[in-house]
CSV table of C-alpha atoms in Angstrom, one decimal:
chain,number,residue,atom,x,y,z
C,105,UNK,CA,259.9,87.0,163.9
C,106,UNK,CA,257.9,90.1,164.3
C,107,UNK,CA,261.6,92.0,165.5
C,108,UNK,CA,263.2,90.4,162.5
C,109,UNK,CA,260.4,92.1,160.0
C,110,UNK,CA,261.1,95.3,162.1
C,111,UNK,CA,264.9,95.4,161.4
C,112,UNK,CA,264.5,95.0,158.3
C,113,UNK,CA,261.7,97.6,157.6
C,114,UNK,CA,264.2,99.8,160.0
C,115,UNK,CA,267.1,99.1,157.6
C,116,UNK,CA,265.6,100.0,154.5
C,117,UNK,CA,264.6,102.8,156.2
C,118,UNK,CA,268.1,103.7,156.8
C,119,UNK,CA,269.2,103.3,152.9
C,120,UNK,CA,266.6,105.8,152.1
C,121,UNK,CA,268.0,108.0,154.9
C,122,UNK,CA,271.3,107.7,153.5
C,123,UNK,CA,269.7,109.0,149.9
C,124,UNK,CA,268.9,112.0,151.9
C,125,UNK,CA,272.8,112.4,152.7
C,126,UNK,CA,273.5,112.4,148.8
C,127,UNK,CA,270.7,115.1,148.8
C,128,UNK,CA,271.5,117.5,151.7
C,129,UNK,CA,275.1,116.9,152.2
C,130,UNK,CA,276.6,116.4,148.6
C,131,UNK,CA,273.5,118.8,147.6
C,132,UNK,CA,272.9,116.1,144.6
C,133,UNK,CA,268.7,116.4,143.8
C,134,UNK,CA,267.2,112.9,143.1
C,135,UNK,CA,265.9,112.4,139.6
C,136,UNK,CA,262.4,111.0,139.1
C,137,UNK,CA,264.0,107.4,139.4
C,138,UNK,CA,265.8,107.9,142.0
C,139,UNK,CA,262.3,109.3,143.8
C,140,UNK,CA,260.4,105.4,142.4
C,141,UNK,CA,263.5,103.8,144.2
C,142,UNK,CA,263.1,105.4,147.5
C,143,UNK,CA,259.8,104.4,146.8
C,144,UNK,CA,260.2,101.1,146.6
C,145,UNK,CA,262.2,100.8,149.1
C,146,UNK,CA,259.9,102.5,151.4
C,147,UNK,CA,257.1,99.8,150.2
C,148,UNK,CA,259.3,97.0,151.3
C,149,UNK,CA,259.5,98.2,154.4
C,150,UNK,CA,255.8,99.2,154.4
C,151,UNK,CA,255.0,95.3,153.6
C,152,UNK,CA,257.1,94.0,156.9
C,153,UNK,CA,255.4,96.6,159.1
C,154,UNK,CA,252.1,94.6,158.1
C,155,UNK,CA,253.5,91.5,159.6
C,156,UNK,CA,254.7,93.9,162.4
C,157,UNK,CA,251.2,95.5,163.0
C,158,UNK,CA,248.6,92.8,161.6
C,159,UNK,CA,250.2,89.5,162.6
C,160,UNK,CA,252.8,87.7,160.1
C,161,UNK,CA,250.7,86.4,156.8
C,162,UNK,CA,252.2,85.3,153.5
C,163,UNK,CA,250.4,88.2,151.8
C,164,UNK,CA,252.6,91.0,153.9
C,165,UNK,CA,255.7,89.2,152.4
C,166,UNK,CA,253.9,89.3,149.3
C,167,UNK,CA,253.4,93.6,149.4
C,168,UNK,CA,257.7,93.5,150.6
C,169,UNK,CA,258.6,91.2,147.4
C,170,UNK,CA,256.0,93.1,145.1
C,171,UNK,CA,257.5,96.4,146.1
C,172,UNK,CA,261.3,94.9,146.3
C,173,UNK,CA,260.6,93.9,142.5
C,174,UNK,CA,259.0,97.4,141.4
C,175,UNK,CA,262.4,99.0,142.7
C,176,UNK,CA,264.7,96.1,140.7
C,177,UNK,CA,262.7,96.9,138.0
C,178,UNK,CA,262.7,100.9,138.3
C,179,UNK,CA,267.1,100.1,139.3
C,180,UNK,CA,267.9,98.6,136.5
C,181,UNK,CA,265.7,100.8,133.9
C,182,UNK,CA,268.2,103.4,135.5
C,183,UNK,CA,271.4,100.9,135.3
C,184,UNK,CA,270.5,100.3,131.7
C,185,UNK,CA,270.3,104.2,130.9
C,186,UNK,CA,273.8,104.8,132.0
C,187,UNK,CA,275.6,101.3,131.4
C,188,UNK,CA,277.0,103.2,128.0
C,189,UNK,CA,279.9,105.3,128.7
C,190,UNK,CA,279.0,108.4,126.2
C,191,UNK,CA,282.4,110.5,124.7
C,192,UNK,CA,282.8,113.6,127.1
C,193,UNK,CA,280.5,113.2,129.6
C,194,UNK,CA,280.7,111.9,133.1
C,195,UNK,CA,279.8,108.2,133.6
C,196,UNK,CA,276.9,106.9,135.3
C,197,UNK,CA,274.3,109.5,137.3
C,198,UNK,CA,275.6,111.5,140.9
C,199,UNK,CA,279.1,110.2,142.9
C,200,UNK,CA,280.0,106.3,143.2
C,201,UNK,CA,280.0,104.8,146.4
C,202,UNK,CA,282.3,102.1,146.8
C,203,UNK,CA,282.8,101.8,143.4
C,204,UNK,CA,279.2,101.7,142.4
C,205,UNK,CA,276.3,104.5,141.5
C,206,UNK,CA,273.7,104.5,144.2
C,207,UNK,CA,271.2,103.0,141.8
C,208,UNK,CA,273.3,99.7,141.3
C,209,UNK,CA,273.3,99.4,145.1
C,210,UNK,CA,269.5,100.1,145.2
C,211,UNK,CA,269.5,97.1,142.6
C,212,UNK,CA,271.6,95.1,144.8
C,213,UNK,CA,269.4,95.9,148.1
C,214,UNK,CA,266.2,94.6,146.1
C,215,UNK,CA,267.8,91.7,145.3
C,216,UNK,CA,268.6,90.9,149.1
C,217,UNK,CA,265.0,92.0,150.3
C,218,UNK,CA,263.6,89.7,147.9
C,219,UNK,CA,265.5,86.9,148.4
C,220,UNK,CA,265.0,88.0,152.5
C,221,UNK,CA,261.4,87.6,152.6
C,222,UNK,CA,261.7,84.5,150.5
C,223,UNK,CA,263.5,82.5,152.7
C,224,UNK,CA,261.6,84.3,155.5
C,225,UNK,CA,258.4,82.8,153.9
C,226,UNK,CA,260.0,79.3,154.3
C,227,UNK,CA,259.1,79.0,158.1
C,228,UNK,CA,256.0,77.6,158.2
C,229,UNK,CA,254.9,77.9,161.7
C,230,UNK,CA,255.0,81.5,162.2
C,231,UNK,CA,252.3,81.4,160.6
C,232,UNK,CA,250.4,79.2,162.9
C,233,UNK,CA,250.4,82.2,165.5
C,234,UNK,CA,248.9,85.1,163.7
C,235,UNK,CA,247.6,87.3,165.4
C,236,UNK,CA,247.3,91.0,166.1
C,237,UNK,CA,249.8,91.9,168.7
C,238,UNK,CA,250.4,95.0,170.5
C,239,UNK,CA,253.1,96.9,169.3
C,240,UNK,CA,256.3,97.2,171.3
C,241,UNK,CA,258.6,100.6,171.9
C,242,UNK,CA,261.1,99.2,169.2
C,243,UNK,CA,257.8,98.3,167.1
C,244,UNK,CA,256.9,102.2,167.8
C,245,UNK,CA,259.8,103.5,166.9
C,246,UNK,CA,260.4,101.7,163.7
C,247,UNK,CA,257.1,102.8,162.4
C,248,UNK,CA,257.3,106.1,163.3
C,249,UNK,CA,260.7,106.6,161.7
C,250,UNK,CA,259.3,104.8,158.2
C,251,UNK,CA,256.0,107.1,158.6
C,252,UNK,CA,258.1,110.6,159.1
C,253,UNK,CA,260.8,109.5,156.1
C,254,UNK,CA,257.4,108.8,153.7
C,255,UNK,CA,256.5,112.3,154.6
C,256,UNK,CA,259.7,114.1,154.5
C,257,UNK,CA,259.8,112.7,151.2
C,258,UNK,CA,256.5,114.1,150.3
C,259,UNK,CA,257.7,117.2,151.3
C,260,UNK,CA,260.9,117.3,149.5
C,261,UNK,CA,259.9,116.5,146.5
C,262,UNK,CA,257.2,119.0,146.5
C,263,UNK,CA,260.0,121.5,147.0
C,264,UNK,CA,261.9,120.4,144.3
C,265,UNK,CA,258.8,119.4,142.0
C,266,UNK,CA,256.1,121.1,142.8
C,267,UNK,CA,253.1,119.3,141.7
C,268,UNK,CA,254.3,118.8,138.2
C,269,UNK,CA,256.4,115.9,136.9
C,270,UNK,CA,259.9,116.4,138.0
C,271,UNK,CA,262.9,117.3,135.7
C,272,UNK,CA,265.0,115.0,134.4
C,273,UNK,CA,268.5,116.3,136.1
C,274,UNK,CA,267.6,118.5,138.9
C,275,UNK,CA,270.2,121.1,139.7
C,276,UNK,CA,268.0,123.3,141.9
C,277,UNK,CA,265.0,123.2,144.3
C,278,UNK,CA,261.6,124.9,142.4
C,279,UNK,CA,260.0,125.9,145.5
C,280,UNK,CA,262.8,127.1,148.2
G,107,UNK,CA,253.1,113.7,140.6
G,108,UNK,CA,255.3,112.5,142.3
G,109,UNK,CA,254.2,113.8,145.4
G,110,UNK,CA,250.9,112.5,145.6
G,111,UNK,CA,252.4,108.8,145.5
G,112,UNK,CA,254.7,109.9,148.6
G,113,UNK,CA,251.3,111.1,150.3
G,114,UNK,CA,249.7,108.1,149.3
G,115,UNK,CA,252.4,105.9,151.1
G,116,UNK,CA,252.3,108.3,154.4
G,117,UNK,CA,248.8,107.8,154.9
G,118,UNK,CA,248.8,104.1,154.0
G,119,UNK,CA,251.1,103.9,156.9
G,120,UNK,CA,249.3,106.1,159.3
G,121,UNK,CA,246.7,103.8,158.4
G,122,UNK,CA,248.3,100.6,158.8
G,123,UNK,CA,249.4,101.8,162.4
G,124,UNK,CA,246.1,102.7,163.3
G,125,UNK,CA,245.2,99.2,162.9
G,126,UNK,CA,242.5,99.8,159.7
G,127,UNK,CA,243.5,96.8,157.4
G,128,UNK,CA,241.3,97.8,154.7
G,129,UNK,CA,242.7,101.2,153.9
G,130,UNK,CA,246.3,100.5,154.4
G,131,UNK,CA,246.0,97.5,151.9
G,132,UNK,CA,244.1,99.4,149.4
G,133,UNK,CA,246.6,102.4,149.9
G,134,UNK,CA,249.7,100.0,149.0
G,135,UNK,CA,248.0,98.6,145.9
G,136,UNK,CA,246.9,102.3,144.6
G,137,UNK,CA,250.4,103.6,145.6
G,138,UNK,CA,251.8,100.1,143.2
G,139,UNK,CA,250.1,100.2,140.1
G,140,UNK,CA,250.3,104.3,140.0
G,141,UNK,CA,254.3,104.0,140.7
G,142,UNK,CA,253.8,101.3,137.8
G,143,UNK,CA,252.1,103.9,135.6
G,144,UNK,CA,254.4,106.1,136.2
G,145,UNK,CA,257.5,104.3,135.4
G,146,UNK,CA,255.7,102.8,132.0
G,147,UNK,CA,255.3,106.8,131.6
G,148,UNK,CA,259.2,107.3,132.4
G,149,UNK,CA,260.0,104.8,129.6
G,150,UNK,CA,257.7,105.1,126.9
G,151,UNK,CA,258.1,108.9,126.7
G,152,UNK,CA,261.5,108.5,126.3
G,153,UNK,CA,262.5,106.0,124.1
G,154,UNK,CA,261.8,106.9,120.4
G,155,UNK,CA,260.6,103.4,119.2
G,156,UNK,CA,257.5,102.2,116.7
G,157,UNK,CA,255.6,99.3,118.0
């Protein structure tokens, strides 16, 4: 169960990694909801590392579905902003993929996480074992990807912020 | 702003894999209800409405 909460700390992981592509590759800067989605997302997984680190408890699931339902929250606030086709300008915020703005699929990836650790909380007796364990080289390795993409994302958004609040639609770094 | 909630998460994590419960917990819930604030923040100074 422990290498179940670990995949799925290391897949969020990966979404946020693929916001960086958006960044980097098709140079498009996140706005500030873009930055309380990776956010959440990051919190998810920082909830299942708990079970991965401290033994698996009901109140780690708890921190993953609390987070998870920040980020729906924060997805559809952005949804809702751009749902409106306006006369003359582009619809929805950055390039679609698949069809859909990367918000919607944040939206959708709360959903899932949710509705993860939900059914995840329905087996009783891996609770009955909870204990601190020693973490594993996959373990390892998941947390230390999670810890480094929480600090590249400090970082990053200090070059693009500063310390102030950031700008609405970012078109260039402030610090560079 | 925004920053310091990033920071906030990093160390709650370092934390957390150090094994020190109490921080990491207390990290997460200070990183949650400032991301909170924040987003209240996002909304209400945007939205041109009397309450």
């Amino acid at each position: 169960m422990r290498d179940i909460n670990a995949t799925g700390a290391l897949g969020l992981g990966l979404v946020v990694t693929g916001a960086y592509i958006f960044q980097f590759v098709l140079h498009e800067l996140p706005c500030p909801l873009c930055m309380l989605q990776r956010l959440g997302m990051l919190g998810a997984a920082f909830g299942l590392l708990m079970n991965v680190r401290f033994g698996l408890r009901p109140s780690h699931y708890a921190m993953a579905i609390l987070s998870a339902l920040f980020g729906a929250a924060v997805s559809v606030r952005q949804i809702l902003l751009h749902i409106v086709p306006m006369a003359g300008q582009p619809t929805g915020y950055g390039t679609p993929l698949f069809g859909l703005h990367v918000y919607t699929w944040a939206f959708l990836i709360f959903i899932v996480t949710i509705i993860a650790a939900a059914v995840l909380l329905l087996y009783n007796r891996q609770f009955r074992d909870s204990r601190v364990l020693p973490l594993t080289r996959y373990h390892q390795f998941v947390y230390w990807f999670i810890i480094v993409l929480a600090a590249a994302n400090a970082l990053t958004t200090l070059l693009q912020c500063g310390v102030l609040p950031c700008p609405d639609n970012p078109t260039e770094y402030l610090i560079f | 702003m925004m920053v310091l909630l990033f920071v906030i998460l990093t160390f709650a994590l370092l934390f957390a894999r150090k094994g020190n419960y109490t921080f990491a917990v207390a990290g997460f819930f200070l990183l949650l209800i400032l991301s909170i604030c924040w987003l209240i923040y996002h909304i209400t100074d945007r939205i041109n409405i009397n309450l």
